[in-house]
Amino acid sequence: QVQLVESGGGLVQPGGSLRLSCAASGRLFSSNTMGWYRQAPGKERDLVATISSGGSTNYAGSVKGRFTISRDNTKNAVYLQMNSLKPEDTSVYYCRYMHYGVEAWGKGTLVTVSS
């Protein structure tokens, strides 16, 4: 099994920045993709960004140029640097681990962008 723990959420003003972290533990495969997803109240969970173990990244159009995903394979961790935050970025942010048929989700961390 894989366990994921997110941290770094909080309240930030519009235009501000936050950095989310996700620590993975358990039975991990060296070849995997990790990502960040978000879910606002009453809405579906959507992709924010993903990164492969080789460093290939993919971003949702709404965050491209503002958010940066990165990972540290030595620490089994993935990060999301969020800049120029907007009120519409307010959501619960979830970390996801994927390796072929193996999938795990974290419990989420709340990001609130408000003045």
mmCIF file of C-alpha atoms in Angstrom:
data_model
loop_
_atom_site.group_PDB
_atom_site.id
_atom_site.type_symbol
_atom_site.label_atom_id
_atom_site.label_comp_id
_atom_site.label_asym_id
_atom_site.label_seq_id
_atom_site.Cartn_x
_atom_site.Cartn_y
_atom_site.Cartn_z
ATOM 1 C CA GLN A 1 0.000 0.000 0.000
ATOM 2 C CA VAL A 2 0.973 3.607 -0.573
ATOM 3 C CA GLN A 3 0.277 6.418 1.863
ATOM 4 C CA LEU A 4 0.314 10.085 0.913
ATOM 5 C CA VAL A 5 0.311 13.030 3.291
ATOM 6 C CA GLU A 6 -0.177 16.573 2.027
ATOM 7 C CA SER A 7 0.808 19.758 3.829
ATOM 8 C CA GLY A 8 1.207 23.451 3.185
ATOM 9 C CA GLY A 9 -2.350 24.597 2.637
ATOM 10 C CA GLY A 10 -3.804 27.668 4.258
ATOM 11 C CA LEU A 11 -5.286 31.101 3.762
ATOM 12 C CA VAL A 12 -3.572 33.460 1.348
ATOM 13 C CA GLN A 13 -4.510 36.768 -0.232
ATOM 14 C CA PRO A 14 -5.069 37.091 -3.975
ATOM 15 C CA GLY A 15 -1.733 37.451 -5.720
ATOM 16 C CA GLY A 16 0.057 35.554 -2.982
ATOM 17 C CA SER A 17 1.965 32.287 -3.027
ATOM 18 C CA LEU A 18 1.843 28.931 -1.298
ATOM 19 C CA ARG A 19 3.902 25.766 -1.555
ATOM 20 C CA LEU A 20 2.236 22.420 -1.088
ATOM 21 C CA SER A 21 4.147 19.278 -0.191
ATOM 22 C CA CYS A 22 3.206 15.620 -0.448
ATOM 23 C CA ALA A 23 5.187 12.857 1.225
ATOM 24 C CA ALA A 24 4.773 9.309 -0.038
ATOM 25 C CA SER A 25 5.508 6.171 1.932
ATOM 26 C CA GLY A 26 4.851 2.467 1.744
ATOM 27 C CA ARG A 27 5.372 0.125 -1.184
ATOM 28 C CA LEU A 28 6.561 2.558 -3.837
ATOM 29 C CA PHE A 29 7.715 1.794 -7.344
ATOM 30 C CA SER A 30 10.614 3.817 -8.718
ATOM 31 C CA SER A 31 8.738 4.372 -11.950
ATOM 32 C CA ASN A 32 5.596 6.327 -11.162
ATOM 33 C CA THR A 33 3.664 9.491 -11.812
ATOM 34 C CA MET A 34 2.595 11.814 -9.049
ATOM 35 C CA GLY A 35 0.238 14.693 -9.313
ATOM 36 C CA TRP A 36 -1.905 17.332 -7.734
ATOM 37 C CA TYR A 37 -5.641 17.550 -8.196
ATOM 38 C CA ARG A 38 -8.167 19.928 -6.685
ATOM 39 C CA GLN A 39 -11.817 19.918 -5.830
ATOM 40 C CA ALA A 40 -13.887 22.977 -5.054
ATOM 41 C CA PRO A 41 -17.191 22.684 -3.169
ATOM 42 C CA GLY A 42 -19.896 21.266 -5.401
ATOM 43 C CA LYS A 43 -17.485 20.580 -8.243
ATOM 44 C CA GLU A 44 -15.628 17.578 -9.614
ATOM 45 C CA ARG A 45 -12.028 16.808 -8.807
ATOM 46 C CA ASP A 46 -9.810 18.199 -11.553
ATOM 47 C CA LEU A 47 -6.230 17.782 -12.622
ATOM 48 C CA VAL A 48 -3.833 20.547 -11.593
ATOM 49 C CA ALA A 49 -0.465 19.091 -12.592
ATOM 50 C CA THR A 50 1.392 15.803 -12.869
ATOM 51 C CA ILE A 51 5.046 14.840 -12.955
ATOM 52 C CA SER A 52 6.616 11.539 -13.916
ATOM 53 C CA SER A 53 9.547 9.970 -12.143
ATOM 54 C CA GLY A 54 11.627 11.107 -15.114
ATOM 55 C CA GLY A 55 10.526 14.708 -14.661
ATOM 56 C CA SER A 56 7.989 15.114 -17.458
ATOM 57 C CA THR A 57 5.258 17.536 -16.431
ATOM 58 C CA ASN A 58 1.702 18.292 -17.446
ATOM 59 C CA TYR A 59 -0.424 21.253 -16.329
ATOM 60 C CA ALA A 60 -4.020 22.297 -16.493
ATOM 61 C CA GLY A 61 -4.426 25.332 -18.691
ATOM 62 C CA SER A 62 -5.824 27.390 -15.831
ATOM 63 C CA VAL A 63 -2.613 27.108 -13.792
ATOM 64 C CA LYS A 64 0.039 27.047 -16.508
ATOM 65 C CA GLY A 65 2.587 29.778 -15.924
ATOM 66 C CA ARG A 66 1.504 30.270 -12.299
ATOM 67 C CA PHE A 67 2.013 26.849 -10.709
ATOM 68 C CA THR A 68 5.112 24.659 -10.813
ATOM 69 C CA ILE A 69 5.202 20.986 -9.905
ATOM 70 C CA SER A 70 8.441 19.370 -8.830
ATOM 71 C CA ARG A 71 9.594 16.231 -7.053
ATOM 72 C CA ASP A 72 12.439 14.876 -5.006
ATOM 73 C CA ASN A 73 12.783 11.168 -5.717
ATOM 74 C CA THR A 74 15.264 10.740 -2.866
ATOM 75 C CA LYS A 75 12.585 11.890 -0.431
ATOM 76 C CA ASN A 76 9.589 10.355 -2.245
ATOM 77 C CA ALA A 77 8.045 13.805 -2.245
ATOM 78 C CA VAL A 78 6.229 16.021 -4.707
ATOM 79 C CA TYR A 79 5.676 19.749 -4.430
ATOM 80 C CA LEU A 80 3.400 22.362 -5.925
ATOM 81 C CA GLN A 81 4.597 25.959 -5.945
ATOM 82 C CA MET A 82 1.579 28.180 -6.479
ATOM 83 C CA ASN A 83 2.120 31.830 -7.391
ATOM 84 C CA SER A 84 -0.241 34.621 -8.395
ATOM 85 C CA LEU A 85 -3.069 32.856 -6.622
ATOM 86 C CA LYS A 86 -6.635 33.769 -7.507
ATOM 87 C CA PRO A 87 -9.875 33.317 -5.555
ATOM 88 C CA GLU A 88 -10.892 30.656 -8.067
ATOM 89 C CA ASP A 89 -7.898 28.563 -6.975
ATOM 90 C CA THR A 90 -9.682 27.992 -3.660
ATOM 91 C CA SER A 91 -10.079 24.228 -3.320
ATOM 92 C CA VAL A 92 -9.012 21.166 -1.445
ATOM 93 C CA TYR A 93 -5.792 20.012 -3.096
ATOM 94 C CA TYR A 94 -5.103 16.284 -3.284
ATOM 95 C CA CYS A 95 -1.905 14.422 -4.002
ATOM 96 C CA ARG A 96 -2.100 11.333 -6.213
ATOM 97 C CA TYR A 97 0.330 8.462 -6.857
ATOM 98 C CA MET A 98 0.023 6.318 -9.965
ATOM 99 C CA HIS A 99 1.923 3.249 -11.114
ATOM 100 C CA TYR A 100 0.040 1.260 -13.730
ATOM 101 C CA GLY A 101 -2.803 -0.317 -11.772
ATOM 102 C CA VAL A 102 -1.668 1.020 -8.423
ATOM 103 C CA GLU A 103 -3.210 4.293 -7.296
ATOM 104 C CA ALA A 104 -3.319 6.212 -4.038
ATOM 105 C CA TRP A 105 -4.744 9.534 -2.889
ATOM 106 C CA GLY A 106 -3.940 11.741 0.036
ATOM 107 C CA LYS A 107 -6.612 13.204 2.297
ATOM 108 C CA GLY A 108 -6.164 16.681 0.909
ATOM 109 C CA THR A 109 -5.123 20.100 2.125
ATOM 110 C CA LEU A 110 -7.336 23.182 1.940
ATOM 111 C CA VAL A 111 -6.180 26.257 0.065
ATOM 112 C CA THR A 112 -8.271 29.378 0.499
ATOM 113 C CA VAL A 113 -7.525 32.473 -1.551
ATOM 114 C CA SER A 114 -9.355 35.446 -0.126
ATOM 115 C CA SER A 115 -8.787 39.011 0.979
#
